[in-house]
């Protein structure tokens, strides 16, 4: 005899149906559509996220993409406040006037670029991300180098082997790498193998290498290991990260910085 579905199971199925239809949905819309409280909805979203069915965002959720990466639009709204916290920490504690900085692709690195412009810091920025180029080109204080190649509209960046010749005579003070997984056993990982060589070459030409990752990346792995040969890699995350993850990565030999909210440059 088949067991009848519980109200929670029916509600969670409907949540996934709504995300299939719209891509991203706010908590208030979920509640109005499904007739439940915000606390119930947030519990449902948290549960479904643990199953890998969706990504929670600030105020809602987005559909888990079938591709091994998240679309540009969805990356921008995932954990937006945490990414801003990381960026603000970096511009207030790590970036100085006259620095040459490599900014990787990804929404956290885009926030770093936006913060550099807002804080009016005169720097040189090197990037293959079209979004970062667009953001930082608005500042007269930023000297900008774009690593070109074939433009991948879905990823919002330029790809191909042209980066090798472009970086031949480049030296950077800082490289901020976007990653998708931070794990004590596996290390630092990303989903796409074609980006491994580029990230590792960025690391070779930079004096200091920093992997930027919000709290959601910890305890997760992707198929491709990256930056594992770099002795001086620092992981920068936000203040929502679990203390146990910080301790685990420190025990594994990584230097880790936890961002705090800052208002003035130090």
PDB file of C-alpha atoms in Angstrom:
ATOM      1  CA  UNK A   1       0.000   0.000   0.000  1.00  0.00           C
ATOM      2  CA  UNK A   2       1.398   3.395  -1.011  1.00  0.00           C
ATOM      3  CA  UNK A   3       2.001   5.932   1.748  1.00  0.00           C
ATOM      4  CA  UNK A   4       0.302   9.281   1.292  1.00  0.00           C
ATOM      5  CA  UNK A   5       2.600  12.261   1.002  1.00  0.00           C
ATOM      6  CA  UNK A   6       2.829  14.568   3.992  1.00  0.00           C
ATOM      7  CA  UNK A   7       1.963  18.258   3.752  1.00  0.00           C
ATOM      8  CA  UNK A   8       5.676  19.067   3.997  1.00  0.00           C
ATOM      9  CA  UNK A   9       6.550  16.736   1.114  1.00  0.00           C
ATOM     10  CA  UNK A  10       3.813  18.223  -1.075  1.00  0.00           C
ATOM     11  CA  UNK A  11       4.919  21.757  -0.205  1.00  0.00           C
ATOM     12  CA  UNK A  12       8.570  20.998  -0.988  1.00  0.00           C
ATOM     13  CA  UNK A  13       7.651  19.480  -4.333  1.00  0.00           C
ATOM     14  CA  UNK A  14       5.729  22.648  -5.142  1.00  0.00           C
ATOM     15  CA  UNK A  15       8.747  24.760  -4.148  1.00  0.00           C
ATOM     16  CA  UNK A  16      10.881  22.933  -6.710  1.00  0.00           C
ATOM     17  CA  UNK A  17       8.142  23.270  -9.341  1.00  0.00           C
ATOM     18  CA  UNK A  18       8.064  27.035  -8.810  1.00  0.00           C
ATOM     19  CA  UNK A  19      11.850  27.234  -9.154  1.00  0.00           C
ATOM     20  CA  UNK A  20      11.696  25.176 -12.352  1.00  0.00           C
ATOM     21  CA  UNK A  21       9.174  27.646 -13.702  1.00  0.00           C
ATOM     22  CA  UNK A  22      10.730  30.944 -12.617  1.00  0.00           C
ATOM     23  CA  UNK A  23      14.400  30.197 -11.836  1.00  0.00           C
ATOM     24  CA  UNK A  24      14.425  32.331  -8.679  1.00  0.00           C
ATOM     25  CA  UNK A  25      11.633  32.967  -6.159  1.00  0.00           C
ATOM     26  CA  UNK A  26      11.445  35.146  -3.033  1.00  0.00           C
ATOM     27  CA  UNK A  27      10.387  33.831   0.385  1.00  0.00           C
ATOM     28  CA  UNK A  28       7.369  36.144   0.382  1.00  0.00           C
ATOM     29  CA  UNK A  29       6.211  34.769  -2.977  1.00  0.00           C
ATOM     30  CA  UNK A  30       6.647  31.190  -1.774  1.00  0.00           C
ATOM     31  CA  UNK A  31       4.589  31.971   1.344  1.00  0.00           C
ATOM     32  CA  UNK A  32       1.802  33.703  -0.576  1.00  0.00           C
ATOM     33  CA  UNK A  33       1.611  30.914  -3.145  1.00  0.00           C
ATOM     34  CA  UNK A  34       1.820  27.985  -0.746  1.00  0.00           C
ATOM     35  CA  UNK A  35       0.009  29.524   2.222  1.00  0.00           C
ATOM     36  CA  UNK A  36       2.655  29.008   4.879  1.00  0.00           C
ATOM     37  CA  UNK A  37       4.679  31.099   7.327  1.00  0.00           C
ATOM     38  CA  UNK A  38       8.142  32.512   6.640  1.00  0.00           C
ATOM     39  CA  UNK A  39       9.705  30.305   9.325  1.00  0.00           C
ATOM     40  CA  UNK A  40       8.194  27.195   7.738  1.00  0.00           C
ATOM     41  CA  UNK A  41       9.380  28.268   4.306  1.00  0.00           C
ATOM     42  CA  UNK A  42      12.914  29.015   5.482  1.00  0.00           C
ATOM     43  CA  UNK A  43      13.074  25.579   7.115  1.00  0.00           C
ATOM     44  CA  UNK A  44      11.918  23.982   3.861  1.00  0.00           C
ATOM     45  CA  UNK A  45      14.490  25.888   1.825  1.00  0.00           C
ATOM     46  CA  UNK A  46      17.268  24.952   4.251  1.00  0.00           C
ATOM     47  CA  UNK A  47      16.257  21.287   4.053  1.00  0.00           C
ATOM     48  CA  UNK A  48      16.120  21.286   0.247  1.00  0.00           C
ATOM     49  CA  UNK A  49      19.502  23.002   0.062  1.00  0.00           C
ATOM     50  CA  UNK A  50      21.078  20.184   2.096  1.00  0.00           C
ATOM     51  CA  UNK A  51      19.748  17.770  -0.548  1.00  0.00           C
ATOM     52  CA  UNK A  52      21.349  19.844  -3.316  1.00  0.00           C
ATOM     53  CA  UNK A  53      17.967  20.750  -4.808  1.00  0.00           C
ATOM     54  CA  UNK A  54      18.372  24.533  -4.677  1.00  0.00           C
ATOM     55  CA  UNK A  55      20.541  27.412  -3.494  1.00  0.00           C
ATOM     56  CA  UNK A  56      19.240  29.720  -0.813  1.00  0.00           C
ATOM     57  CA  UNK A  57      19.729  33.425  -1.419  1.00  0.00           C
ATOM     58  CA  UNK A  58      19.281  36.591   0.602  1.00  0.00           C
ATOM     59  CA  UNK A  59      15.455  36.592   0.730  1.00  0.00           C
ATOM     60  CA  UNK A  60      14.659  33.534  -1.363  1.00  0.00           C
ATOM     61  CA  UNK A  61      16.077  30.706  -3.438  1.00  0.00           C
ATOM     62  CA  UNK A  62      17.334  29.944  -6.943  1.00  0.00           C
ATOM     63  CA  UNK A  63      17.135  26.796  -8.995  1.00  0.00           C
ATOM     64  CA  UNK A  64      20.061  24.399  -8.935  1.00  0.00           C
ATOM     65  CA  UNK A  65      21.490  24.491 -12.431  1.00  0.00           C
ATOM     66  CA  UNK A  66      22.053  21.234 -14.293  1.00  0.00           C
ATOM     67  CA  UNK A  67      25.324  22.598 -15.662  1.00  0.00           C
ATOM     68  CA  UNK A  68      28.452  22.348 -13.440  1.00  0.00           C
ATOM     69  CA  UNK A  69      28.309  26.088 -12.763  1.00  0.00           C
ATOM     70  CA  UNK A  70      25.626  28.609 -11.861  1.00  0.00           C
ATOM     71  CA  UNK A  71      24.381  31.180 -14.356  1.00  0.00           C
ATOM     72  CA  UNK A  72      25.692  34.738 -14.115  1.00  0.00           C
ATOM     73  CA  UNK A  73      22.346  36.093 -12.906  1.00  0.00           C
ATOM     74  CA  UNK A  74      21.987  33.524 -10.148  1.00  0.00           C
ATOM     75  CA  UNK A  75      25.586  33.906  -8.977  1.00  0.00           C
ATOM     76  CA  UNK A  76      24.990  37.618  -8.407  1.00  0.00           C
ATOM     77  CA  UNK A  77      22.161  37.046  -5.924  1.00  0.00           C
ATOM     78  CA  UNK A  78      23.575  34.043  -4.068  1.00  0.00           C
ATOM     79  CA  UNK A  79      24.798  35.136  -0.623  1.00  0.00           C
ATOM     80  CA  UNK A  80      25.144  38.716  -1.823  1.00  0.00           C
ATOM     81  CA  UNK A  81      25.625  40.194   1.654  1.00  0.00           C
ATOM     82  CA  UNK A  82      28.357  37.704   2.518  1.00  0.00           C
ATOM     83  CA  UNK A  83      30.221  38.498  -0.691  1.00  0.00           C
ATOM     84  CA  UNK A  84      30.013  42.219   0.005  1.00  0.00           C
ATOM     85  CA  UNK A  85      31.401  41.589   3.478  1.00  0.00           C
ATOM     86  CA  UNK A  86      34.386  39.749   2.002  1.00  0.00           C
ATOM     87  CA  UNK A  87      34.990  42.514  -0.542  1.00  0.00           C
ATOM     88  CA  UNK A  88      34.796  45.276   2.050  1.00  0.00           C
ATOM     89  CA  UNK A  89      37.251  43.442   4.278  1.00  0.00           C
ATOM     90  CA  UNK A  90      39.690  43.044   1.383  1.00  0.00           C
ATOM     91  CA  UNK A  91      39.662  46.697   0.266  1.00  0.00           C
ATOM     92  CA  UNK A  92      40.022  47.912   3.850  1.00  0.00           C
ATOM     93  CA  UNK A  93      42.740  45.499   4.980  1.00  0.00           C
ATOM     94  CA  UNK A  94      44.634  44.166   1.954  1.00  0.00           C
ATOM     95  CA  UNK A  95      44.561  46.428  -1.099  1.00  0.00           C
ATOM     96  CA  UNK A  96      46.782  49.508  -1.185  1.00  0.00           C
ATOM     97  CA  UNK A  97      47.256  52.374  -3.621  1.00  0.00           C
ATOM     98  CA  UNK A  98      49.509  51.369  -6.506  1.00  0.00           C
ATOM     99  CA  UNK A  99      48.888  47.622  -6.202  1.00  0.00           C
ATOM    100  CA  UNK A 100      48.526  45.413  -9.257  1.00  0.00           C
ATOM    101  CA  UNK A 101      45.638  42.995  -8.731  1.00  0.00           C
ATOM    102  CA  UNK A 102      44.397  39.986 -10.690  1.00  0.00           C
ATOM    103  CA  UNK A 103      40.652  39.541 -10.234  1.00  0.00           C
ATOM    104  CA  UNK A 104      39.292  36.164 -11.235  1.00  0.00           C
ATOM    105  CA  UNK A 105      35.880  35.517 -12.727  1.00  0.00           C
ATOM    106  CA  UNK A 106      32.987  35.117 -10.307  1.00  0.00           C
ATOM    107  CA  UNK A 107      30.541  37.189  -8.314  1.00  0.00           C
ATOM    108  CA  UNK A 108      32.757  37.593  -5.239  1.00  0.00           C
ATOM    109  CA  UNK A 109      35.607  38.954  -7.339  1.00  0.00           C
ATOM    110  CA  UNK A 110      33.134  41.281  -9.054  1.00  0.00           C
ATOM    111  CA  UNK A 111      32.214  42.627  -5.610  1.00  0.00           C
ATOM    112  CA  UNK A 112      35.909  43.262  -4.931  1.00  0.00           C
ATOM    113  CA  UNK A 113      36.126  45.254  -8.164  1.00  0.00           C
ATOM    114  CA  UNK A 114      33.020  47.234  -7.214  1.00  0.00           C
ATOM    115  CA  UNK A 115      34.460  47.973  -3.766  1.00  0.00           C
ATOM    116  CA  UNK A 116      37.759  49.188  -5.273  1.00  0.00           C
ATOM    117  CA  UNK A 117      35.807  51.688  -7.371  1.00  0.00           C
ATOM    118  CA  UNK A 118      33.595  52.803  -4.462  1.00  0.00           C
ATOM    119  CA  UNK A 119      36.577  53.286  -2.137  1.00  0.00           C
ATOM    120  CA  UNK A 120      38.443  55.188  -4.883  1.00  0.00           C
ATOM    121  CA  UNK A 121      41.668  53.215  -4.609  1.00  0.00           C
ATOM    122  CA  UNK A 122      44.195  53.828  -7.424  1.00  0.00           C
ATOM    123  CA  UNK A 123      45.250  50.355  -8.597  1.00  0.00           C
ATOM    124  CA  UNK A 124      45.959  48.289 -11.695  1.00  0.00           C
ATOM    125  CA  UNK A 125      43.459  45.484 -12.312  1.00  0.00           C
ATOM    126  CA  UNK A 126      43.931  42.472 -14.586  1.00  0.00           C
ATOM    127  CA  UNK A 127      40.891  40.315 -15.362  1.00  0.00           C
ATOM    128  CA  UNK A 128      39.216  38.088 -17.958  1.00  0.00           C
ATOM    129  CA  UNK A 129      35.741  38.852 -16.581  1.00  0.00           C
ATOM    130  CA  UNK A 130      33.611  41.173 -18.713  1.00  0.00           C
ATOM    131  CA  UNK A 131      31.574  42.179 -15.658  1.00  0.00           C
ATOM    132  CA  UNK A 132      34.696  43.216 -13.758  1.00  0.00           C
ATOM    133  CA  UNK A 133      35.989  45.114 -16.795  1.00  0.00           C
ATOM    134  CA  UNK A 134      32.673  46.987 -17.015  1.00  0.00           C
ATOM    135  CA  UNK A 135      32.632  47.750 -13.278  1.00  0.00           C
ATOM    136  CA  UNK A 136      36.216  48.949 -12.913  1.00  0.00           C
ATOM    137  CA  UNK A 137      36.417  50.849 -16.205  1.00  0.00           C
ATOM    138  CA  UNK A 138      34.050  53.388 -14.640  1.00  0.00           C
ATOM    139  CA  UNK A 139      36.886  54.590 -12.388  1.00  0.00           C
ATOM    140  CA  UNK A 140      39.565  56.959 -13.679  1.00  0.00           C
ATOM    141  CA  UNK A 141      41.791  55.718 -10.841  1.00  0.00           C
ATOM    142  CA  UNK A 142      41.934  52.152 -12.185  1.00  0.00           C
ATOM    143  CA  UNK A 143      44.447  51.073 -14.830  1.00  0.00           C
ATOM    144  CA  UNK A 144      42.743  48.141 -16.513  1.00  0.00           C
ATOM    145  CA  UNK A 145      44.084  45.161 -18.461  1.00  0.00           C
ATOM    146  CA  UNK A 146      41.610  42.710 -19.996  1.00  0.00           C
ATOM    147  CA  UNK A 147      42.815  39.153 -20.658  1.00  0.00           C
ATOM    148  CA  UNK A 148      41.068  38.437 -23.951  1.00  0.00           C
ATOM    149  CA  UNK A 149      40.077  35.385 -25.956  1.00  0.00           C
ATOM    150  CA  UNK A 150      36.756  33.825 -26.902  1.00  0.00           C
ATOM    151  CA  UNK A 151      33.871  35.392 -24.980  1.00  0.00           C
ATOM    152  CA  UNK A 152      31.665  32.822 -23.235  1.00  0.00           C
ATOM    153  CA  UNK A 153      28.368  34.655 -22.669  1.00  0.00           C
ATOM    154  CA  UNK A 154      27.016  32.062 -20.242  1.00  0.00           C
ATOM    155  CA  UNK A 155      30.048  32.399 -17.976  1.00  0.00           C
ATOM    156  CA  UNK A 156      30.620  36.086 -18.632  1.00  0.00           C
ATOM    157  CA  UNK A 157      34.345  35.712 -19.274  1.00  0.00           C
ATOM    158  CA  UNK A 158      36.995  35.341 -21.957  1.00  0.00           C
ATOM    159  CA  UNK A 159      38.555  31.906 -22.390  1.00  0.00           C
ATOM    160  CA  UNK A 160      41.239  30.278 -24.494  1.00  0.00           C
ATOM    161  CA  UNK A 161      45.012  30.036 -24.562  1.00  0.00           C
ATOM    162  CA  UNK A 162      45.665  33.736 -25.216  1.00  0.00           C
ATOM    163  CA  UNK A 163      46.113  34.270 -21.471  1.00  0.00           C
ATOM    164  CA  UNK A 164      49.527  32.560 -21.620  1.00  0.00           C
ATOM    165  CA  UNK A 165      51.092  35.197 -23.858  1.00  0.00           C
ATOM    166  CA  UNK A 166      49.191  37.991 -22.104  1.00  0.00           C
ATOM    167  CA  UNK A 167      50.680  37.030 -18.735  1.00  0.00           C
ATOM    168  CA  UNK A 168      54.196  36.347 -19.994  1.00  0.00           C
ATOM    169  CA  UNK A 169      55.742  39.543 -18.574  1.00  0.00           C
ATOM    170  CA  UNK A 170      53.146  40.339 -15.889  1.00  0.00           C
ATOM    171  CA  UNK A 171      53.734  40.607 -12.155  1.00  0.00           C
ATOM    172  CA  UNK A 172      50.870  41.124  -9.713  1.00  0.00           C
ATOM    173  CA  UNK A 173      50.918  41.944  -6.027  1.00  0.00           C
ATOM    174  CA  UNK A 174      47.649  40.106  -5.330  1.00  0.00           C
ATOM    175  CA  UNK A 175      45.585  37.440  -7.039  1.00  0.00           C
ATOM    176  CA  UNK A 176      42.016  36.872  -5.858  1.00  0.00           C
ATOM    177  CA  UNK A 177      40.765  33.496  -7.068  1.00  0.00           C
ATOM    178  CA  UNK A 178      37.125  32.499  -7.302  1.00  0.00           C
ATOM    179  CA  UNK A 179      36.515  28.895  -6.177  1.00  0.00           C
ATOM    180  CA  UNK A 180      33.522  26.634  -5.561  1.00  0.00           C
ATOM    181  CA  UNK A 181      34.761  24.118  -2.996  1.00  0.00           C
ATOM    182  CA  UNK A 182      36.843  24.260   0.204  1.00  0.00           C
ATOM    183  CA  UNK A 183      37.474  20.910   1.897  1.00  0.00           C
ATOM    184  CA  UNK A 184      40.038  19.796   4.481  1.00  0.00           C
ATOM    185  CA  UNK A 185      40.827  16.545   2.653  1.00  0.00           C
ATOM    186  CA  UNK A 186      40.602  17.602  -0.995  1.00  0.00           C
ATOM    187  CA  UNK A 187      41.649  21.244  -0.711  1.00  0.00           C
ATOM    188  CA  UNK A 188      40.471  23.982  -3.074  1.00  0.00           C
ATOM    189  CA  UNK A 189      38.355  22.961  -6.057  1.00  0.00           C
ATOM    190  CA  UNK A 190      36.471  24.324  -9.078  1.00  0.00           C
ATOM    191  CA  UNK A 191      34.030  22.669 -11.512  1.00  0.00           C
ATOM    192  CA  UNK A 192      35.682  23.350 -14.880  1.00  0.00           C
ATOM    193  CA  UNK A 193      38.969  21.743 -15.867  1.00  0.00           C
ATOM    194  CA  UNK A 194      39.739  24.340 -18.543  1.00  0.00           C
ATOM    195  CA  UNK A 195      40.121  27.009 -15.839  1.00  0.00           C
ATOM    196  CA  UNK A 196      42.689  25.104 -13.766  1.00  0.00           C
ATOM    197  CA  UNK A 197      45.706  26.081 -15.873  1.00  0.00           C
ATOM    198  CA  UNK A 198      44.655  29.725 -16.021  1.00  0.00           C
ATOM    199  CA  UNK A 199      44.187  29.968 -12.258  1.00  0.00           C
ATOM    200  CA  UNK A 200      47.494  28.241 -11.587  1.00  0.00           C
ATOM    201  CA  UNK A 201      49.310  30.599 -13.981  1.00  0.00           C
ATOM    202  CA  UNK A 202      47.671  33.603 -12.303  1.00  0.00           C
ATOM    203  CA  UNK A 203      49.044  32.242  -9.027  1.00  0.00           C
ATOM    204  CA  UNK A 204      52.551  31.918 -10.472  1.00  0.00           C
ATOM    205  CA  UNK A 205      52.770  35.598 -11.432  1.00  0.00           C
ATOM    206  CA  UNK A 206      51.356  36.952  -8.155  1.00  0.00           C
ATOM    207  CA  UNK A 207      53.222  37.617  -4.909  1.00  0.00           C
ATOM    208  CA  UNK A 208      50.171  36.759  -2.774  1.00  0.00           C
ATOM    209  CA  UNK A 209      47.360  34.354  -3.675  1.00  0.00           C
ATOM    210  CA  UNK A 210      43.931  34.532  -2.032  1.00  0.00           C
ATOM    211  CA  UNK A 211      41.001  32.193  -2.605  1.00  0.00           C
ATOM    212  CA  UNK A 212      37.750  34.053  -1.902  1.00  0.00           C
ATOM    213  CA  UNK A 213      34.839  31.881  -0.813  1.00  0.00           C
ATOM    214  CA  UNK A 214      31.658  32.630   1.109  1.00  0.00           C
ATOM    215  CA  UNK A 215      30.637  30.240   3.899  1.00  0.00           C
ATOM    216  CA  UNK A 216      28.512  28.057   1.560  1.00  0.00           C
ATOM    217  CA  UNK A 217      31.633  26.785  -0.246  1.00  0.00           C
ATOM    218  CA  UNK A 218      33.059  25.069   2.855  1.00  0.00           C
ATOM    219  CA  UNK A 219      32.663  21.330   3.242  1.00  0.00           C
ATOM    220  CA  UNK A 220      31.966  21.031  -0.491  1.00  0.00           C
ATOM    221  CA  UNK A 221      34.061  19.762  -3.381  1.00  0.00           C
ATOM    222  CA  UNK A 222      34.076  20.160  -7.157  1.00  0.00           C
ATOM    223  CA  UNK A 223      35.776  17.855  -9.689  1.00  0.00           C
ATOM    224  CA  UNK A 224      38.962  19.865 -10.302  1.00  0.00           C
ATOM    225  CA  UNK A 225      41.671  20.659  -7.750  1.00  0.00           C
ATOM    226  CA  UNK A 226      43.339  24.049  -8.059  1.00  0.00           C
ATOM    227  CA  UNK A 227      46.006  26.117  -6.245  1.00  0.00           C
ATOM    228  CA  UNK A 228      47.032  23.050  -4.238  1.00  0.00           C
ATOM    229  CA  UNK A 229      50.680  23.554  -5.178  1.00  0.00           C
ATOM    230  CA  UNK A 230      50.696  27.143  -3.893  1.00  0.00           C
ATOM    231  CA  UNK A 231      52.433  27.419  -0.530  1.00  0.00           C
ATOM    232  CA  UNK A 232      51.275  30.938   0.291  1.00  0.00           C
ATOM    233  CA  UNK A 233      47.558  30.629  -0.519  1.00  0.00           C
ATOM    234  CA  UNK A 234      45.212  32.419   1.889  1.00  0.00           C
ATOM    235  CA  UNK A 235      41.488  31.653   2.111  1.00  0.00           C
ATOM    236  CA  UNK A 236      39.223  34.648   2.767  1.00  0.00           C
ATOM    237  CA  UNK A 237      35.637  34.021   3.847  1.00  0.00           C
ATOM    238  CA  UNK A 238      32.758  35.803   5.579  1.00  0.00           C
ATOM    239  CA  UNK A 239      31.737  35.847   9.235  1.00  0.00           C
ATOM    240  CA  UNK A 240      28.931  33.292   8.717  1.00  0.00           C
ATOM    241  CA  UNK A 241      31.422  30.453   8.264  1.00  0.00           C
ATOM    242  CA  UNK A 242      31.290  27.693  10.875  1.00  0.00           C
ATOM    243  CA  UNK A 243      34.201  27.754  13.313  1.00  0.00           C
ATOM    244  CA  UNK A 244      34.764  24.033  12.783  1.00  0.00           C
ATOM    245  CA  UNK A 245      35.514  24.635   9.102  1.00  0.00           C
ATOM    246  CA  UNK A 246      38.002  27.366   9.966  1.00  0.00           C
ATOM    247  CA  UNK A 247      39.782  25.077  12.416  1.00  0.00           C
ATOM    248  CA  UNK A 248      39.822  22.182   9.943  1.00  0.00           C
ATOM    249  CA  UNK A 249      41.396  24.246   7.181  1.00  0.00           C
ATOM    250  CA  UNK A 250      43.959  25.705   9.570  1.00  0.00           C
ATOM    251  CA  UNK A 251      44.873  22.191  10.691  1.00  0.00           C
ATOM    252  CA  UNK A 252      45.262  21.265   7.028  1.00  0.00           C
ATOM    253  CA  UNK A 253      47.900  24.012   6.722  1.00  0.00           C
ATOM    254  CA  UNK A 254      45.892  26.836   5.152  1.00  0.00           C
ATOM    255  CA  UNK A 255      46.005  30.444   6.286  1.00  0.00           C
ATOM    256  CA  UNK A 256      42.400  31.609   6.642  1.00  0.00           C
ATOM    257  CA  UNK A 257      40.991  35.094   7.201  1.00  0.00           C
ATOM    258  CA  UNK A 258      37.413  35.665   8.346  1.00  0.00           C
ATOM    259  CA  UNK A 259      35.995  38.993   7.194  1.00  0.00           C
ATOM    260  CA  UNK A 260      34.259  41.344   9.571  1.00  0.00           C
ATOM    261  CA  UNK A 261      32.151  44.350   8.695  1.00  0.00           C
ATOM    262  CA  UNK A 262      34.276  47.489   8.507  1.00  0.00           C
ATOM    263  CA  UNK A 263      33.292  51.069   7.773  1.00  0.00           C
ATOM    264  CA  UNK A 264      36.587  52.876   7.464  1.00  0.00           C
ATOM    265  CA  UNK A 265      39.869  52.111   5.806  1.00  0.00           C
ATOM    266  CA  UNK A 266      42.575  51.057   8.260  1.00  0.00           C
TER     267      UNK A 266
END
